[in-house]
Amino acid sequence: MHILDVTLIGTFAGVLGTAMGGLIIVLLGKPEATVLSSVLALAGGIMLSVVFSDLLPEAIKAAGPVYAFIGLVIGVAFLLLLDFYLPHSHLQKGTDSDFKRAKYLHTGILIGIGIAMHNFPEGLAIGSGYTVSEHFGVSLTFVIFLQNIPEGMAMAAPMKAGYARNWNILLWTGLAGIPMGIGAFFGVIAGGISNVILSLALGFAAGAMLYIVFDELLPEANELSAGHSATFGSILGIILGLVVSLF
């Protein structure tokens, strides 16, 4: 597939995913904790399934386990550094009464910056995936698109609480998805250079996604969980991810 097409696909998936999360908040307000817990856990389960059934096997197949592992470690380290400088806050119980309007808006902007930076390695996964095969790229795009919806919700909720205008919420949540297109562009280039670079790129994407799942999505899902919503959401996400990988 042409590099421009992949870049546009990555951009579309990123912008539409985060903007849909923003639209949900605009239309419905902050969802119940159980619902949000289930959605976050579902996204985490899907991403785990993709990492272990697609990304890592393809990375190992491309140039062997050593390069795949090196890429994975670099991906984890990259996201760790991002979190040191751009904390990636989420929706928490009880925050609605804790901050004034200015604090909410500031929080929403900070979350948006974190989401934008985290979207780059996810775009890299999409671009590298299309280098392996169109089917693999489509599967990754779909999974990452789904994961971006709760990310957009996490950004939009404090902005809504800070009385930001609805069109501003939609605009900024959409813009947070643009780096995914940039990542997709570089992913295609990196994956087309050599099998070693492709293995490193896929491993990097796997490491970045693992970090997001275990540092953000699942802890947040458990924090918001009522009963077993996070557990069942994760299991359903893994099953859905496996089903997607079969087609």
CSV table of C-alpha atoms in Angstrom, one decimal:
chain,number,residue,atom,x,y,z
A,1,MET,CA,0.0,0.0,0.0
A,2,HIS,CA,1.2,3.5,-0.8
A,3,ILE,CA,2.8,5.4,2.0
A,4,LEU,CA,0.4,8.3,1.7
A,5,ASP,CA,-2.6,6.0,2.0
A,6,VAL,CA,-1.2,4.4,5.2
A,7,THR,CA,-0.5,7.9,6.6
A,8,LEU,CA,-4.1,9.0,5.9
A,9,ILE,CA,-5.4,5.8,7.4
A,10,GLY,CA,-3.4,6.3,10.6
A,11,THR,CA,-4.5,9.9,10.8
A,12,PHE,CA,-8.1,9.1,10.2
A,13,ALA,CA,-8.1,6.3,12.9
A,14,GLY,CA,-6.4,8.5,15.4
A,15,VAL,CA,-8.6,11.6,14.8
A,16,LEU,CA,-11.8,9.7,14.6
A,17,GLY,CA,-11.1,7.6,17.6
A,18,THR,CA,-10.2,10.4,20.0
A,19,ALA,CA,-13.0,12.6,18.6
A,20,MET,CA,-15.6,9.9,19.1
A,21,GLY,CA,-14.5,9.7,22.7
A,22,GLY,CA,-15.0,13.5,22.9
A,23,LEU,CA,-18.4,13.2,21.3
A,24,ILE,CA,-19.5,10.7,23.8
A,25,ILE,CA,-18.7,13.1,26.6
A,26,VAL,CA,-20.3,16.0,24.8
A,27,LEU,CA,-23.6,14.1,24.3
A,28,LEU,CA,-23.8,11.9,27.4
A,29,GLY,CA,-21.5,13.6,30.0
A,30,LYS,CA,-19.0,11.6,32.1
A,31,PRO,CA,-20.1,7.9,32.0
A,32,GLU,CA,-20.7,5.8,35.1
A,33,ALA,CA,-17.6,4.4,36.7
A,34,THR,CA,-18.6,0.8,35.8
A,35,VAL,CA,-19.1,1.6,32.2
A,36,LEU,CA,-15.8,3.4,31.9
A,37,SER,CA,-14.0,0.6,33.7
A,38,SER,CA,-15.4,-1.9,31.3
A,39,VAL,CA,-14.4,0.2,28.2
A,40,LEU,CA,-10.9,0.8,29.5
A,41,ALA,CA,-10.4,-2.9,30.3
A,42,LEU,CA,-11.8,-3.9,27.0
A,43,ALA,CA,-9.3,-1.7,25.2
A,44,GLY,CA,-6.5,-3.1,27.3
A,45,GLY,CA,-7.5,-6.7,26.6
A,46,ILE,CA,-7.7,-6.1,22.9
A,47,MET,CA,-4.2,-4.5,22.9
A,48,LEU,CA,-2.7,-7.4,24.9
A,49,SER,CA,-4.1,-9.8,22.4
A,50,VAL,CA,-2.7,-7.9,19.5
A,51,VAL,CA,0.7,-7.7,21.1
A,52,PHE,CA,1.1,-11.4,21.7
A,53,SER,CA,-0.8,-12.8,18.8
A,54,ASP,CA,0.4,-10.4,16.1
A,55,LEU,CA,3.0,-7.8,16.9
A,56,LEU,CA,5.6,-9.9,18.7
A,57,PRO,CA,5.3,-13.0,16.5
A,58,GLU,CA,5.7,-10.8,13.4
A,59,ALA,CA,8.7,-9.0,15.0
A,60,ILE,CA,10.4,-12.3,15.7
A,61,LYS,CA,9.6,-13.6,12.3
A,62,ALA,CA,11.1,-10.5,10.6
A,63,ALA,CA,14.6,-10.8,12.1
A,64,GLY,CA,14.6,-13.1,15.1
A,65,PRO,CA,13.8,-12.7,18.9
A,66,VAL,CA,16.9,-10.6,19.7
A,67,TYR,CA,15.9,-7.6,17.6
A,68,ALA,CA,12.3,-8.0,18.6
A,69,PHE,CA,13.2,-7.9,22.3
A,70,ILE,CA,15.5,-4.9,21.8
A,71,GLY,CA,12.7,-3.0,20.1
A,72,LEU,CA,10.3,-4.0,22.9
A,73,VAL,CA,12.6,-2.7,25.6
A,74,ILE,CA,13.2,0.6,23.7
A,75,GLY,CA,9.4,1.0,23.3
A,76,VAL,CA,8.8,0.5,27.1
A,77,ALA,CA,11.7,2.9,27.9
A,78,PHE,CA,10.3,5.5,25.5
A,79,LEU,CA,6.9,5.5,27.1
A,80,LEU,CA,8.4,5.6,30.5
A,81,LEU,CA,10.3,8.8,29.6
A,82,LEU,CA,7.2,10.3,28.2
A,83,ASP,CA,5.3,9.7,31.4
A,84,PHE,CA,8.1,11.4,33.4
A,85,TYR,CA,7.7,14.6,31.4
A,86,LEU,CA,4.1,14.3,30.3
A,87,PRO,CA,2.0,12.6,32.9
A,88,HIS,CA,-1.0,10.8,31.3
A,89,SER,CA,-3.8,11.5,33.7
A,90,HIS,CA,-7.2,9.7,33.5
A,91,LEU,CA,-10.7,9.9,34.8
A,92,GLN,CA,-10.8,9.2,38.5
A,93,LYS,CA,-13.6,8.7,41.0
A,94,GLY,CA,-14.6,11.8,42.9
A,95,THR,CA,-12.6,14.3,40.9
A,96,ASP,CA,-15.7,16.4,39.8
A,97,SER,CA,-15.8,18.2,43.2
A,98,ASP,CA,-12.1,18.6,43.7
A,99,PHE,CA,-11.1,21.2,41.2
A,100,LYS,CA,-12.3,24.5,39.9
A,101,ARG,CA,-12.9,25.3,36.3
A,102,ALA,CA,-9.4,26.4,35.5
A,103,LYS,CA,-7.9,23.3,37.0
A,104,TYR,CA,-10.2,21.1,34.9
A,105,LEU,CA,-9.3,22.8,31.7
A,106,HIS,CA,-5.6,22.6,32.6
A,107,THR,CA,-6.0,18.9,33.3
A,108,GLY,CA,-7.8,18.3,30.0
A,109,ILE,CA,-5.0,20.0,28.1
A,110,LEU,CA,-2.3,18.0,29.9
A,111,ILE,CA,-4.1,14.8,29.2
A,112,GLY,CA,-4.5,15.8,25.6
A,113,ILE,CA,-0.7,16.4,25.2
A,114,GLY,CA,0.0,13.0,26.8
A,115,ILE,CA,-2.5,11.3,24.5
A,116,ALA,CA,-1.0,13.0,21.4
A,117,MET,CA,2.5,11.8,22.4
A,118,HIS,CA,1.3,8.3,23.1
A,119,ASN,CA,-0.5,8.2,19.7
A,120,PHE,CA,2.8,8.4,17.8
A,121,PRO,CA,4.1,4.8,18.7
A,122,GLU,CA,0.6,3.5,18.1
A,123,GLY,CA,0.8,5.0,14.6
A,124,LEU,CA,4.2,3.5,14.2
A,125,ALA,CA,2.6,0.1,14.9
A,126,ILE,CA,0.0,0.8,12.1
A,127,GLY,CA,2.6,1.8,9.6
A,128,SER,CA,4.9,-1.2,10.4
A,129,GLY,CA,1.9,-3.5,10.3
A,130,TYR,CA,1.0,-2.4,6.7
A,131,THR,CA,4.6,-3.2,5.8
A,132,VAL,CA,4.0,-6.8,6.9
A,133,SER,CA,0.7,-7.1,5.1
A,134,GLU,CA,-2.5,-5.1,4.4
A,135,HIS,CA,-4.5,-7.6,6.5
A,136,PHE,CA,-2.2,-7.1,9.5
A,137,GLY,CA,-2.3,-3.3,9.1
A,138,VAL,CA,-6.1,-3.2,9.0
A,139,SER,CA,-6.4,-5.4,12.1
A,140,LEU,CA,-4.0,-3.1,14.0
A,141,THR,CA,-5.8,0.0,12.8
A,142,PHE,CA,-9.1,-1.3,14.0
A,143,VAL,CA,-7.8,-2.3,17.4
A,144,ILE,CA,-6.0,1.0,18.0
A,145,PHE,CA,-9.0,3.0,16.8
A,146,LEU,CA,-11.1,1.3,19.5
A,147,GLN,CA,-8.4,2.0,22.1
A,148,ASN,CA,-8.5,5.7,21.2
A,149,ILE,CA,-12.1,6.1,22.1
A,150,PRO,CA,-11.7,5.9,25.9
A,151,GLU,CA,-8.5,8.0,25.5
A,152,GLY,CA,-10.7,10.8,23.9
A,153,MET,CA,-13.2,10.4,26.8
A,154,ALA,CA,-10.4,10.8,29.3
A,155,MET,CA,-9.3,14.0,27.7
A,156,ALA,CA,-12.9,15.4,27.1
A,157,ALA,CA,-14.3,14.8,30.6
A,158,PRO,CA,-12.3,17.4,32.5
A,159,MET,CA,-12.8,19.9,29.7
A,160,LYS,CA,-16.5,19.4,29.9
A,161,ALA,CA,-16.3,19.8,33.7
A,162,GLY,CA,-14.4,23.0,33.0
A,163,TYR,CA,-17.3,24.3,30.9
A,164,ALA,CA,-15.3,24.3,27.6
A,165,ARG,CA,-17.5,24.7,24.5
A,166,ASN,CA,-18.6,21.5,22.9
A,167,TRP,CA,-17.0,22.4,19.5
A,168,ASN,CA,-13.7,23.1,21.3
A,169,ILE,CA,-13.8,19.7,23.0
A,170,LEU,CA,-14.4,18.0,19.7
A,171,LEU,CA,-11.7,20.0,18.0
A,172,TRP,CA,-9.0,19.4,20.6
A,173,THR,CA,-9.8,15.7,21.1
A,174,GLY,CA,-9.6,15.2,17.3
A,175,LEU,CA,-6.3,17.1,17.1
A,176,ALA,CA,-4.8,14.7,19.7
A,177,GLY,CA,-5.1,11.9,17.2
A,178,ILE,CA,-3.0,13.5,14.4
A,179,PRO,CA,0.4,12.2,15.7
A,180,MET,CA,-0.9,8.7,14.9
A,181,GLY,CA,-0.8,9.6,11.2
A,182,ILE,CA,2.8,10.9,11.7
A,183,GLY,CA,3.7,7.7,13.4
A,184,ALA,CA,2.1,5.6,10.6
A,185,PHE,CA,4.2,7.6,8.0
A,186,PHE,CA,7.5,6.8,9.8
A,187,GLY,CA,6.4,3.2,10.5
A,188,VAL,CA,6.0,2.5,6.8
A,189,ILE,CA,9.4,4.0,6.1
A,190,ALA,CA,11.1,2.1,8.9
A,191,GLY,CA,9.5,-1.1,8.0
A,192,GLY,CA,10.5,-0.8,4.4
A,193,ILE,CA,14.2,-0.3,5.0
A,194,SER,CA,15.2,-3.8,6.2
A,195,ASN,CA,13.9,-6.8,8.1
A,196,VAL,CA,16.0,-5.7,11.1
A,197,ILE,CA,14.4,-2.3,11.2
A,198,LEU,CA,11.0,-3.8,10.7
A,199,SER,CA,11.6,-6.2,13.7
A,200,LEU,CA,12.8,-3.3,15.8
A,201,ALA,CA,9.7,-1.1,14.8
A,202,LEU,CA,7.2,-3.9,15.6
A,203,GLY,CA,9.0,-4.7,18.9
A,204,PHE,CA,9.0,-1.0,19.7
A,205,ALA,CA,5.2,-0.8,19.1
A,206,ALA,CA,4.6,-3.9,21.2
A,207,GLY,CA,6.6,-2.5,24.1
A,208,ALA,CA,4.8,0.9,23.9
A,209,MET,CA,1.4,-0.8,23.8
A,210,LEU,CA,2.3,-3.1,26.8
A,211,TYR,CA,3.3,-0.1,28.8
A,212,ILE,CA,0.1,1.7,28.0
A,213,VAL,CA,-1.9,-1.4,29.0
A,214,PHE,CA,-0.2,-2.1,32.3
A,215,ASP,CA,0.6,1.4,33.4
A,216,GLU,CA,-2.6,3.1,32.4
A,217,LEU,CA,-5.5,1.2,31.0
A,218,LEU,CA,-5.8,-1.8,33.4
A,219,PRO,CA,-4.8,0.1,36.6
A,220,GLU,CA,-7.4,2.8,35.7
A,221,ALA,CA,-10.0,0.1,34.9
A,222,ASN,CA,-9.5,-1.5,38.3
A,223,GLU,CA,-9.6,1.8,40.0
A,224,LEU,CA,-13.0,2.6,38.6
A,225,SER,CA,-14.2,-1.0,38.8
A,226,ALA,CA,-17.4,-2.0,40.6
A,227,GLY,CA,-17.5,-5.7,41.1
A,228,HIS,CA,-15.8,-7.6,38.2
A,229,SER,CA,-16.3,-5.0,35.4
A,230,ALA,CA,-12.5,-4.7,34.8
A,231,THR,CA,-11.9,-8.4,34.8
A,232,PHE,CA,-14.7,-9.3,32.4
A,233,GLY,CA,-13.9,-6.3,30.2
A,234,SER,CA,-10.3,-7.5,29.9
A,235,ILE,CA,-11.3,-11.1,29.1
A,236,LEU,CA,-13.8,-9.9,26.5
A,237,GLY,CA,-11.2,-7.6,25.0
A,238,ILE,CA,-8.7,-10.5,24.7
A,239,ILE,CA,-11.3,-12.7,23.0
A,240,LEU,CA,-12.3,-9.9,20.6
A,241,GLY,CA,-8.6,-9.2,19.8
A,242,LEU,CA,-8.1,-12.9,19.0
A,243,VAL,CA,-11.2,-13.0,16.8
A,244,VAL,CA,-10.1,-9.9,14.9
A,245,SER,CA,-6.6,-11.5,14.3
A,246,LEU,CA,-8.3,-14.5,12.6
A,247,PHE,CA,-9.8,-12.5,9.8
